[in-house]
Tab-separated table of C-alpha atoms in Angstrom:
chain	number	residue	atom	x	y	z
A	53	MET	CA	104.949	102.744	132.694
A	54	ARG	CA	107.574	105.153	131.368
A	55	GLN	CA	111.093	104.515	132.559
A	56	THR	CA	114.420	105.891	131.435
A	57	GLY	CA	116.138	102.608	130.710
A	58	ASN	CA	119.209	103.334	132.872
A	59	LYS	CA	118.805	100.378	135.229
A	60	GLN	CA	121.563	97.921	136.048
A	61	LEU	CA	124.302	100.023	134.465
A	62	MET	CA	127.744	98.564	134.892
A	63	ASP	CA	129.921	100.655	137.172
A	64	PHE	CA	132.680	102.047	134.999
A	65	GLY	CA	133.671	104.687	137.529
A	66	PHE	CA	131.892	107.463	135.654
A	67	SER	CA	130.657	110.516	137.451
A	68	GLY	CA	127.010	111.291	138.014
A	69	SER	CA	126.892	113.352	134.843
A	70	ASP	CA	127.601	110.211	132.813
A	71	GLU	CA	124.484	108.572	134.211
A	72	ILE	CA	122.555	111.694	133.245
A	73	GLU	CA	123.815	111.319	129.676
A	74	GLU	CA	122.715	107.665	129.707
A	75	ILE	CA	119.258	108.797	130.725
A	76	LYS	CA	119.200	111.345	127.917
A	77	GLU	CA	120.116	108.674	125.369
A	78	LEU	CA	117.367	106.250	126.369
A	79	ASN	CA	114.697	108.541	127.725
A	80	GLU	CA	112.659	108.076	124.553
A	81	LEU	CA	111.939	104.434	125.436
A	82	VAL	CA	108.802	103.256	127.210
A	83	TRP	CA	109.310	100.144	129.328
A	84	GLU	CA	106.840	97.757	130.932
A	85	ASN	CA	107.347	95.279	133.736
A	86	ASN	CA	106.230	91.840	132.589
A	87	GLY	CA	106.588	89.282	135.363
A	88	GLY	CA	109.651	90.979	136.744
A	89	VAL	CA	111.232	91.436	133.305
A	90	GLU	CA	111.535	94.896	131.788
A	91	ILE	CA	110.476	94.903	128.142
A	92	VAL	CA	110.423	97.751	125.636
A	93	LYS	CA	106.929	98.859	124.661
A	94	ALA	CA	107.660	101.924	122.497
A	95	GLY	CA	110.371	104.363	121.542
A	96	THR	CA	111.918	106.602	118.931
A	97	LEU	CA	113.960	104.971	116.188
A	98	THR	CA	117.222	106.373	117.562
A	99	ALA	CA	116.435	105.141	121.068
A	100	LEU	CA	115.536	101.677	119.771
A	101	VAL	CA	118.858	101.453	117.896
A	102	GLU	CA	120.692	102.556	121.037
A	103	SER	CA	118.891	99.880	123.041
A	104	LEU	CA	119.830	97.378	120.329
A	105	THR	CA	123.522	98.139	120.898
A	106	ARG	CA	123.662	98.899	124.630
A	107	HIS	CA	127.034	98.470	126.290
A	108	ASP	CA	125.641	97.326	129.632
A	109	ARG	CA	122.980	94.781	128.772
A	110	LEU	CA	122.347	92.218	126.035
A	111	GLU	CA	118.676	91.580	125.234
A	112	ALA	CA	118.629	88.697	122.751
A	113	SER	CA	114.825	88.672	122.543
A	114	PHE	CA	114.626	92.415	121.879
A	115	ASN	CA	117.352	92.154	119.239
A	116	ARG	CA	115.587	89.351	117.396
A	117	ILE	CA	112.252	91.188	117.420
A	118	PHE	CA	113.912	94.367	116.174
A	119	LEU	CA	115.756	92.660	113.304
A	120	THR	CA	112.660	90.665	112.342
A	121	THR	CA	110.390	93.705	112.108
A	122	TYR	CA	112.686	96.671	111.416
A	123	GLU	CA	111.247	97.083	107.921
A	124	TYR	CA	107.936	97.822	109.610
A	125	PHE	CA	109.166	101.149	110.986
A	126	THR	CA	112.322	102.002	109.026
A	127	SER	CA	114.332	100.950	105.972
A	128	THR	CA	117.583	99.162	105.261
A	129	PRO	CA	119.463	102.348	104.210
A	130	VAL	CA	118.311	104.248	107.309
A	131	LEU	CA	119.183	101.413	109.688
A	132	THR	CA	122.582	100.998	108.010
A	133	ASP	CA	123.362	104.690	108.549
A	134	LEU	CA	122.166	104.626	112.171
A	135	LEU	CA	124.314	101.625	113.063
A	136	ILE	CA	127.396	103.096	111.393
A	137	ARG	CA	126.797	106.356	113.246
A	138	ARG	CA	126.322	104.429	116.476
A	139	PHE	CA	129.721	102.764	115.979
A	140	SER	CA	131.407	106.180	115.956
A	141	CYS	CA	129.827	106.832	119.356
A	142	PRO	CA	131.540	110.134	120.287
A	143	PRO	CA	131.469	111.094	123.993
A	144	PRO	CA	128.762	113.539	125.075
A	145	VAL	CA	129.768	117.159	124.577
A	146	THR	CA	129.191	117.871	128.268
A	147	PHE	CA	131.951	115.478	129.344
A	148	SER	CA	135.208	116.810	130.727
A	149	PRO	CA	138.446	115.646	129.080
A	150	THR	CA	138.942	113.092	131.868
A	151	GLN	CA	135.408	111.738	131.530
A	152	ALA	CA	135.714	111.590	127.748
A	153	ALA	CA	138.971	109.641	128.006
A	154	GLU	CA	137.450	107.137	130.451
A	155	TRP	CA	134.374	106.832	128.269
A	156	SER	CA	136.464	106.183	125.135
A	157	THR	CA	138.514	103.430	126.768
A	158	ARG	CA	135.754	101.681	128.752
A	159	ARG	CA	132.330	102.156	127.221
A	160	LYS	CA	132.929	102.892	123.540
A	161	PRO	CA	134.680	99.546	122.766
A	162	LEU	CA	131.696	97.654	124.185
A	163	VAL	CA	129.236	99.648	122.086
A	164	GLN	CA	131.363	99.044	118.996
A	165	VAL	CA	131.456	95.292	119.579
A	166	ARG	CA	127.664	95.323	119.973
A	167	VAL	CA	127.258	97.224	116.702
A	168	ILE	CA	129.490	94.745	114.871
A	169	ASN	CA	127.631	91.777	116.365
A	170	ILE	CA	124.240	93.237	115.396
A	171	LEU	CA	125.437	93.821	111.834
A	172	LYS	CA	126.719	90.242	111.612
A	173	GLN	CA	123.445	88.885	112.997
A	174	TRP	CA	121.532	91.028	110.524
A	175	LEU	CA	123.552	89.810	107.543
A	176	GLU	CA	123.520	86.162	108.612
A	177	HIS	CA	119.892	85.709	109.556
A	178	PHE	CA	117.700	88.722	108.763
A	179	TRP	CA	119.000	90.339	105.578
A	180	THR	CA	116.178	90.739	103.064
A	181	GLY	CA	117.681	93.335	100.770
A	182	PRO	CA	119.130	92.676	97.338
A	183	GLU	CA	122.552	91.119	96.931
A	184	GLY	CA	125.300	91.575	94.391
A	185	PRO	CA	128.138	93.972	93.595
A	186	ASP	CA	125.828	96.933	92.924
A	187	ASP	CA	123.852	97.001	96.173
A	188	PRO	CA	124.571	100.418	97.759
A	189	ASN	CA	123.821	99.234	101.292
A	190	LEU	CA	126.294	96.365	101.082
A	191	LEU	CA	128.897	98.643	99.507
A	192	LYS	CA	128.457	101.094	102.365
A	193	LEU	CA	128.843	98.284	104.902
A	194	GLN	CA	131.951	97.070	103.076
A	195	SER	CA	133.560	100.512	103.325
A	196	PHE	CA	132.586	100.711	106.970
A	197	ALA	CA	133.966	97.240	107.774
A	198	ASN	CA	137.272	98.053	106.078
A	199	VAL	CA	137.691	101.026	108.407
A	200	ALA	CA	136.283	99.289	111.483
A	201	VAL	CA	138.854	96.478	111.249
A	202	ALA	CA	141.452	98.950	112.477
A	203	GLU	CA	139.444	99.588	115.654
A	204	THR	CA	138.157	96.097	116.481
A	205	SER	CA	139.110	92.643	115.236
A	206	ALA	CA	135.428	91.645	115.375
A	207	ALA	CA	134.908	93.602	112.147
A	208	LYS	CA	136.986	91.068	110.203
A	209	HIS	CA	134.182	88.502	110.225
A	210	LEU	CA	131.696	91.234	109.336
A	211	LEU	CA	133.788	92.123	106.291
A	212	GLU	CA	133.773	88.476	105.179
A	213	LEU	CA	129.974	88.327	105.475
A	214	VAL	CA	129.537	91.521	103.471
A	215	GLN	CA	131.876	90.272	100.745
A	216	ARG	CA	129.946	87.022	100.442
A	217	ARG	CA	126.699	88.951	100.141
A	218	LEU	CA	128.245	91.184	97.489
A	219	ALA	CA	129.391	88.105	95.584
A	220	GLY	CA	125.920	86.579	95.858
A	221	LEU	CA	127.316	83.527	97.647
A	222	GLU	CA	125.393	81.449	100.152
A	223	LEU	CA	126.518	82.082	103.700
A	224	LYS	CA	128.391	79.211	105.263
A	225	ARG	CA	126.200	77.201	107.605
A	226	SER	CA	126.719	73.764	109.039
A	227	HIS	CA	124.097	71.297	107.870
A	228	PRO	CA	123.873	67.767	109.253
A	229	SER	CA	124.044	64.990	106.716
A	230	PRO	CA	120.473	64.212	105.639
A	231	PRO	CA	119.197	60.682	106.236
A	232	LYS	CA	118.388	58.439	103.314
A	233	PRO	CA	114.865	59.162	102.017
A	234	PRO	CA	112.289	56.357	101.899
A	235	LYS	CA	111.998	54.513	98.615
A	236	PRO	CA	109.188	55.952	96.458
A	237	ILE	CA	106.078	53.855	95.917
A	238	LEU	CA	105.828	53.841	92.144
A	239	PRO	CA	102.795	52.843	90.053
A	240	ARG	CA	103.219	50.252	87.354
A	241	LYS	CA	102.912	52.735	84.506
A	242	LEU	CA	104.722	56.008	85.111
A	243	ASN	CA	104.017	57.165	81.579
A	244	LYS	CA	100.237	56.919	81.964
A	245	LEU	CA	99.301	58.056	85.447
A	246	GLU	CA	95.811	57.964	86.925
A	247	PHE	CA	94.979	59.480	90.299
A	248	ILE	CA	93.203	56.437	91.693
A	249	LYS	CA	96.149	54.166	90.771
A	250	ILE	CA	98.860	56.213	92.507
A	251	ASP	CA	99.540	55.201	96.088
A	252	PRO	CA	98.061	57.841	98.464
A	253	LYS	CA	101.250	57.909	100.528
A	254	GLU	CA	103.304	58.797	97.453
A	255	ILE	CA	100.803	61.453	96.373
A	256	ALA	CA	101.085	62.960	99.859
A	257	ARG	CA	104.879	62.860	99.673
A	258	GLN	CA	105.046	64.590	96.299
A	259	LEU	CA	102.489	67.226	97.315
A	260	THR	CA	104.521	67.840	100.460
A	261	ILE	CA	107.788	68.218	98.534
A	262	MET	CA	106.170	70.763	96.230
A	263	GLU	CA	104.594	72.806	99.013
A	264	ALA	CA	107.637	72.618	101.288
A	265	CYS	CA	109.724	74.172	98.514
A	266	MET	CA	107.332	77.126	98.299
A	267	PHE	CA	107.004	77.428	102.069
A	268	SER	CA	110.784	77.634	102.507
A	269	LYS	CA	110.921	80.719	100.260
A	270	LEU	CA	108.646	82.881	102.428
A	271	GLN	CA	110.372	86.086	103.530
A	272	THR	CA	109.787	88.099	106.703
A	273	CYS	CA	108.994	91.304	104.803
A	274	GLU	CA	106.041	89.568	103.122
A	275	PHE	CA	104.191	89.385	106.440
A	276	LEU	CA	104.417	93.072	107.347
A	277	HIS	CA	101.886	95.773	106.426
A	278	LYS	CA	99.494	93.113	105.023
A	279	THR	CA	101.462	93.178	101.776
A	280	TRP	CA	99.844	89.921	100.626
A	281	GLN	CA	96.544	91.789	100.214
A	282	LYS	CA	97.934	94.215	97.653
A	283	LYS	CA	96.690	93.708	94.111
A	284	ASP	CA	99.013	92.292	91.505
A	285	SER	CA	100.408	94.721	88.975
A	286	PRO	CA	101.538	93.396	85.579
A	287	ASP	CA	104.457	95.824	85.562
A	288	ALA	CA	105.669	95.395	89.139
A	289	PHE	CA	107.155	92.679	91.305
A	290	HIS	CA	104.629	91.788	94.009
A	291	PRO	CA	106.052	92.446	97.508
A	292	ALA	CA	104.536	89.203	98.803
A	293	HIS	CA	105.039	87.016	95.738
A	294	ASN	CA	105.955	83.912	97.764
A	295	VAL	CA	102.881	84.237	99.961
A	296	LYS	CA	100.713	84.728	96.886
A	297	ALA	CA	102.255	81.650	95.252
A	298	LEU	CA	101.452	79.525	98.299
A	299	ILE	CA	97.893	80.868	98.419
A	300	ARG	CA	97.447	80.059	94.745
A	301	TYR	CA	98.784	76.534	95.270
A	302	PHE	CA	96.432	76.002	98.230
A	303	ASN	CA	93.437	77.032	96.149
A	304	GLN	CA	94.517	74.912	93.182
A	305	LEU	CA	94.792	71.839	95.394
A	306	SER	CA	91.342	72.472	96.852
A	307	ASN	CA	89.850	72.971	93.377
A	308	TRP	CA	91.553	69.823	92.087
A	309	VAL	CA	89.974	67.754	94.861
A	310	GLY	CA	86.527	68.888	93.751
A	311	ALA	CA	87.350	68.416	90.071
A	312	LEU	CA	88.476	64.803	90.602
A	313	ILE	CA	85.151	63.898	92.192
A	314	ILE	CA	82.968	65.855	89.778
A	315	ALA	CA	84.749	64.286	86.791
A	316	GLU	CA	83.373	60.828	87.672
A	317	SER	CA	79.932	60.146	86.188
A	318	GLU	CA	79.461	56.851	88.034
A	319	LEU	CA	78.408	56.938	91.687
A	320	LYS	CA	80.735	54.100	92.670
A	321	LYS	CA	83.775	55.800	91.125
A	322	ARG	CA	82.958	59.058	92.924
A	323	THR	CA	82.902	57.291	96.269
A	324	GLN	CA	86.186	55.526	95.439
A	325	CYS	CA	87.709	58.878	94.559
A	326	ILE	CA	86.576	60.380	97.885
A	327	GLY	CA	88.031	57.390	99.732
A	328	HIS	CA	91.361	57.815	97.938
A	329	LEU	CA	91.408	61.545	98.745
A	330	VAL	CA	90.729	60.799	102.405
A	331	ASN	CA	93.717	58.437	102.397
A	332	VAL	CA	95.869	61.169	100.823
A	333	ALA	CA	94.742	63.637	103.497
A	334	THR	CA	95.557	61.117	106.217
A	335	GLU	CA	99.045	60.580	104.799
A	336	CYS	CA	99.547	64.360	104.637
A	337	TYR	CA	98.528	64.496	108.291
A	338	ASN	CA	101.104	61.832	109.112
A	339	LEU	CA	103.723	63.958	107.336
A	340	GLN	CA	102.582	66.997	109.349
A	341	ASN	CA	101.596	68.742	106.133
A	342	TYR	CA	98.607	70.396	107.764
A	343	SER	CA	98.220	72.901	104.948
A	344	ALA	CA	97.456	70.095	102.473
A	345	VAL	CA	95.092	68.450	104.962
A	346	ILE	CA	93.033	71.628	105.256
A	347	SER	CA	93.118	72.216	101.502
A	348	ILE	CA	91.829	68.701	100.782
A	349	LEU	CA	89.079	69.034	103.403
A	350	SER	CA	88.166	72.405	101.909
A	351	GLY	CA	87.697	70.730	98.535
A	352	LEU	CA	85.667	67.877	100.022
A	353	GLU	CA	83.395	70.351	101.785
A	354	SER	CA	82.985	72.801	98.932
A	355	ALA	CA	79.386	73.383	97.887
A	356	PRO	CA	79.454	71.268	94.676
A	357	ILE	CA	80.811	68.259	96.583
A	358	TYR	CA	78.926	68.760	99.829
A	359	ARG	CA	75.549	68.577	98.121
A	360	LEU	CA	76.222	65.128	96.603
A	361	ALA	CA	74.034	63.365	99.184
A	362	ARG	CA	73.832	60.003	97.414
A	363	THR	CA	77.570	59.956	96.891
A	364	TRP	CA	78.349	60.686	100.543
A	365	ALA	CA	75.829	58.055	101.615
A	366	MET	CA	77.935	55.421	99.838
A	367	VAL	CA	81.309	56.488	101.251
A	368	THR	CA	82.751	53.634	103.328
A	369	GLN	CA	82.631	53.631	107.094
A	370	ARG	CA	86.410	53.420	107.159
A	371	SER	CA	86.748	56.673	105.210
A	372	CYS	CA	84.163	58.383	107.385
A	373	ASP	CA	86.018	57.339	110.523
A	374	ALA	CA	89.299	58.580	109.065
A	375	LEU	CA	87.810	62.007	108.405
A	376	ARG	CA	86.645	62.575	111.975
A	377	PRO	CA	90.032	63.336	113.601
A	378	LEU	CA	91.013	65.565	110.682
A	379	GLN	CA	87.871	67.635	111.094
A	380	ALA	CA	88.306	67.710	114.860
A	381	MET	CA	91.789	69.154	114.402
A	382	ILE	CA	90.509	72.124	112.402
A	383	SER	CA	87.448	72.830	114.518
A	384	SER	CA	86.830	76.558	114.944
A	385	ALA	CA	86.020	76.085	118.650
A	386	GLN	CA	87.947	78.400	120.967
A	387	ASN	CA	89.671	80.184	118.106
A	388	TYR	CA	90.919	76.940	116.527
A	389	ASN	CA	92.453	75.792	119.783
A	390	ALA	CA	92.820	72.145	118.679
A	391	TYR	CA	94.755	73.124	115.558
A	392	ARG	CA	96.863	75.702	117.392
A	393	GLU	CA	97.804	73.110	119.987
A	394	THR	CA	98.703	70.638	117.240
A	395	ILE	CA	100.994	73.209	115.633
A	396	ARG	CA	102.504	74.214	118.964
A	397	MET	CA	103.500	70.622	119.694
A	398	ALA	CA	104.705	69.864	116.145
A	399	VAL	CA	108.392	69.177	115.664
A	400	PRO	CA	109.673	70.224	112.202
A	401	PRO	CA	109.609	69.289	109.418
A	402	CYS	CA	106.065	70.549	109.238
A	403	ILE	CA	103.992	72.683	106.871
A	404	PRO	CA	101.447	74.724	108.812
A	405	PHE	CA	98.353	76.275	107.290
A	406	LEU	CA	99.405	79.783	106.286
A	407	GLY	CA	95.878	81.200	106.303
A	408	LEU	CA	95.570	81.239	110.078
A	409	PHE	CA	98.874	83.080	110.410
A	410	LEU	CA	97.611	85.660	107.928
A	411	LYS	CA	94.401	85.959	109.921
A	412	ASP	CA	96.351	86.566	113.145
A	413	LEU	CA	98.676	89.065	111.457
A	414	THR	CA	95.679	90.954	110.068
A	415	PHE	CA	94.119	91.076	113.534
A	416	ILE	CA	97.364	92.502	114.980
A	417	GLU	CA	97.727	95.017	112.150
A	418	ASP	CA	94.158	96.297	112.343
A	419	GLY	CA	93.846	96.221	116.120
A	420	ASN	CA	96.988	98.106	117.119
A	421	PRO	CA	98.329	101.525	116.087
A	422	SER	CA	101.808	101.644	114.582
A	423	VAL	CA	102.581	104.847	116.466
A	424	THR	CA	101.604	105.621	120.049
A	425	SER	CA	99.709	108.735	121.109
A	426	GLU	CA	103.104	110.157	122.105
A	427	GLY	CA	104.445	109.762	118.570
A	428	LEU	CA	106.698	106.794	119.417
A	429	ILE	CA	107.109	103.554	117.452
A	430	ASN	CA	104.732	100.981	118.961
A	431	PHE	CA	107.294	98.259	119.632
A	432	HIS	CA	104.679	96.160	121.451
A	433	LYS	CA	102.922	95.741	118.096
A	434	CYS	CA	106.238	94.701	116.545
A	435	THR	CA	106.643	92.119	119.300
A	436	MET	CA	103.267	90.575	118.472
A	437	LEU	CA	104.022	90.564	114.737
A	438	ALA	CA	107.414	88.981	115.368
A	439	SER	CA	105.829	86.238	117.458
A	440	CYS	CA	103.780	85.120	114.420
A	441	VAL	CA	106.708	85.422	112.038
A	442	HIS	CA	109.028	83.483	114.362
A	443	GLU	CA	106.514	80.636	114.480
A	444	ILE	CA	106.528	80.487	110.671
A	445	GLN	CA	110.329	80.588	110.641
A	446	ARG	CA	110.463	77.721	113.138
A	447	PHE	CA	108.940	75.451	110.504
A	448	GLN	CA	111.327	76.679	107.813
A	449	GLN	CA	114.383	75.436	109.699
A	450	ALA	CA	113.963	71.740	108.883
A	451	SER	CA	113.406	70.134	105.502
A	452	TYR	CA	111.673	66.913	104.527
A	453	CYS	CA	113.756	63.903	103.592
A	454	LEU	CA	111.715	62.719	100.631
A	455	GLN	CA	112.656	61.722	97.083
A	456	ILE	CA	111.227	63.582	94.118
A	457	VAL	CA	109.471	61.480	91.484
A	458	PRO	CA	109.514	63.774	88.433
A	459	GLU	CA	106.752	61.915	86.574
A	460	ILE	CA	104.315	62.159	89.497
A	461	GLN	CA	105.203	65.781	90.153
A	462	ASP	CA	104.680	66.696	86.511
A	463	TYR	CA	101.315	64.954	86.618
A	464	LEU	CA	100.287	66.786	89.797
A	465	VAL	CA	101.420	70.183	88.539
A	466	THR	CA	99.450	69.732	85.315
A	467	GLN	CA	96.378	68.576	87.220
A	468	LEU	CA	96.509	71.408	89.757
A	469	GLN	CA	97.015	74.136	87.192
A	470	SER	CA	94.188	72.900	84.966
A	471	ALA	CA	91.624	72.384	87.731
A	472	PRO	CA	88.558	74.614	87.279
A	473	ASP	CA	87.472	77.009	89.999
A	474	VAL	CA	85.171	75.432	92.560
A	475	HIS	CA	82.358	77.837	91.590
A	476	ASP	CA	82.401	76.457	88.055
A	477	MET	CA	81.656	72.921	89.260
A	478	TYR	CA	78.199	73.475	90.712
A	479	GLU	CA	76.302	73.025	87.456
A	480	ARG	CA	78.086	69.734	86.806
A	481	SER	CA	77.275	68.665	90.364
A	482	CYS	CA	73.567	69.291	89.757
A	483	VAL	CA	73.723	67.202	86.587
A	484	LEU	CA	75.260	64.284	88.499
A	485	GLU	CA	72.715	64.471	91.322
A	486	PRO	CA	69.729	66.674	90.441
A	487	LEU	CA	67.978	68.513	93.232
A	488	GLY	CA	64.905	66.662	94.407
A	489	ARG	CA	62.472	66.488	97.270
A	490	GLY	CA	62.902	64.002	100.047
A	491	GLU	CA	66.593	63.448	99.468
A	492	HIS	CA	68.490	62.622	102.619
A	493	ARG	CA	71.781	61.080	103.640
A	494	HIS	CA	71.572	57.361	104.392
A	495	ARG	CA	74.741	57.390	106.484
A	496	ASP	CA	74.927	59.510	109.617
A	497	SER	CA	78.401	58.495	110.746
A	498	TYR	CA	79.908	61.319	108.717
A	499	THR	CA	78.295	64.492	107.496
A	500	PRO	CA	80.363	67.058	105.631
A	501	THR	CA	79.547	70.413	107.111
A	502	GLY	CA	79.523	72.350	103.893
A	503	GLY	CA	81.581	75.091	105.464
A	504	MET	CA	83.326	73.731	108.534
A	505	THR	CA	86.641	74.784	107.048
A	506	THR	CA	85.307	77.903	105.370
A	507	SER	CA	86.130	80.324	108.160
A	508	MET	CA	89.574	78.794	108.427
A	509	VAL	CA	90.462	79.037	104.748
A	510	ILE	CA	88.808	82.386	104.105
A	511	ALA	CA	92.044	84.237	104.868
A	512	CYS	CA	93.593	82.439	101.909
A	513	MET	CA	90.649	81.912	99.596
A	514	ILE	CA	89.622	85.566	99.338
A	515	LEU	CA	93.130	86.698	98.512
A	516	ASP	CA	93.633	84.826	95.275
A	517	ASP	CA	93.037	86.878	92.171
């Protein structure tokens, strides 16, 4: 439903012609009634910026969606210019001198405060551009803030934010004092580590520390335009380098799981290794590191490991029982409803599985046009994209209170980076347990599906180079 966006205007004593001008400013917005709430569905860039800085109504949800996704439909230099121009906010040319004077004293100051507040919010929470003394956008904002201080005191804080960005300093934020981390569970010999001799809880902790560090670096711009699917170029900085790094880590962990099992020639040692990996996955689950849980299950259910019927037949009942709830959580039933509900209820710190977010973002990208048939920016699509991004950001707001053990982390990094690709393990798997007629599993309490997690990890697995 197309509406002109002039509802609930504050009565500033303007004449009817002022309301007409308000209609002209916002008539390039398309609104929709959603449960009694008017939400923006589409609009021109200028109209969206005007709605972002309206004098008569503050839409916190709209503002957050806009600042999260603005790089989807414009650029930092363009948005900077539009906001600076909006601050000037001259009265409409059709106004009489009396109307223009009333407008300048009543409406313009409110618009200017909104512009300043949006710029501060942008710099504090959504700025993704470069920083430093040579950034032209920050220099332009600095010049603007220096002038704006004379018109509104609110610009003083904006100037401080810009100067900190120019200096490359971290913005001041209040952080509660972190609690004391639990004491690490150290093996007897830190200088000669073996996987089976490291406590599974400590392996889970160190894996979580490593992945949490990478997860915290994800930037909003990496989730727009499916940038993570772009091929790497040796001469260029990848636009989704943090996403790619997390994908690569996920795949390395999955490959390492398979490599640990395949490396054991003795049947008993292979089953012990599987049991230890199940314990690690369980501890990752307890830490709400669901990404590691899915990666470990992916390795356990990869083709070279899945086919080891005699090995799986000897896995203990305890390990089989422990695997059941983990598999139930990542069931593909009802579009992974069990996992989605788990994530929805999770209280950070938590590391979600990135692949499903990428799958959802791809679905939104491919299933919705960026521009409407009327040539307007499809802001409804931006709203859906922002919903996914905001869920990722929710888990970036809290950090784990865990202590790094450098020796264990060095061991894990070396192991992960040297793990062969899962496709290279199949021949070794056939050597360990040759194909033969009449083979069957002797234990029916747990059966790896050989692909139960495949559809869930495919969004990540196919993206790695």
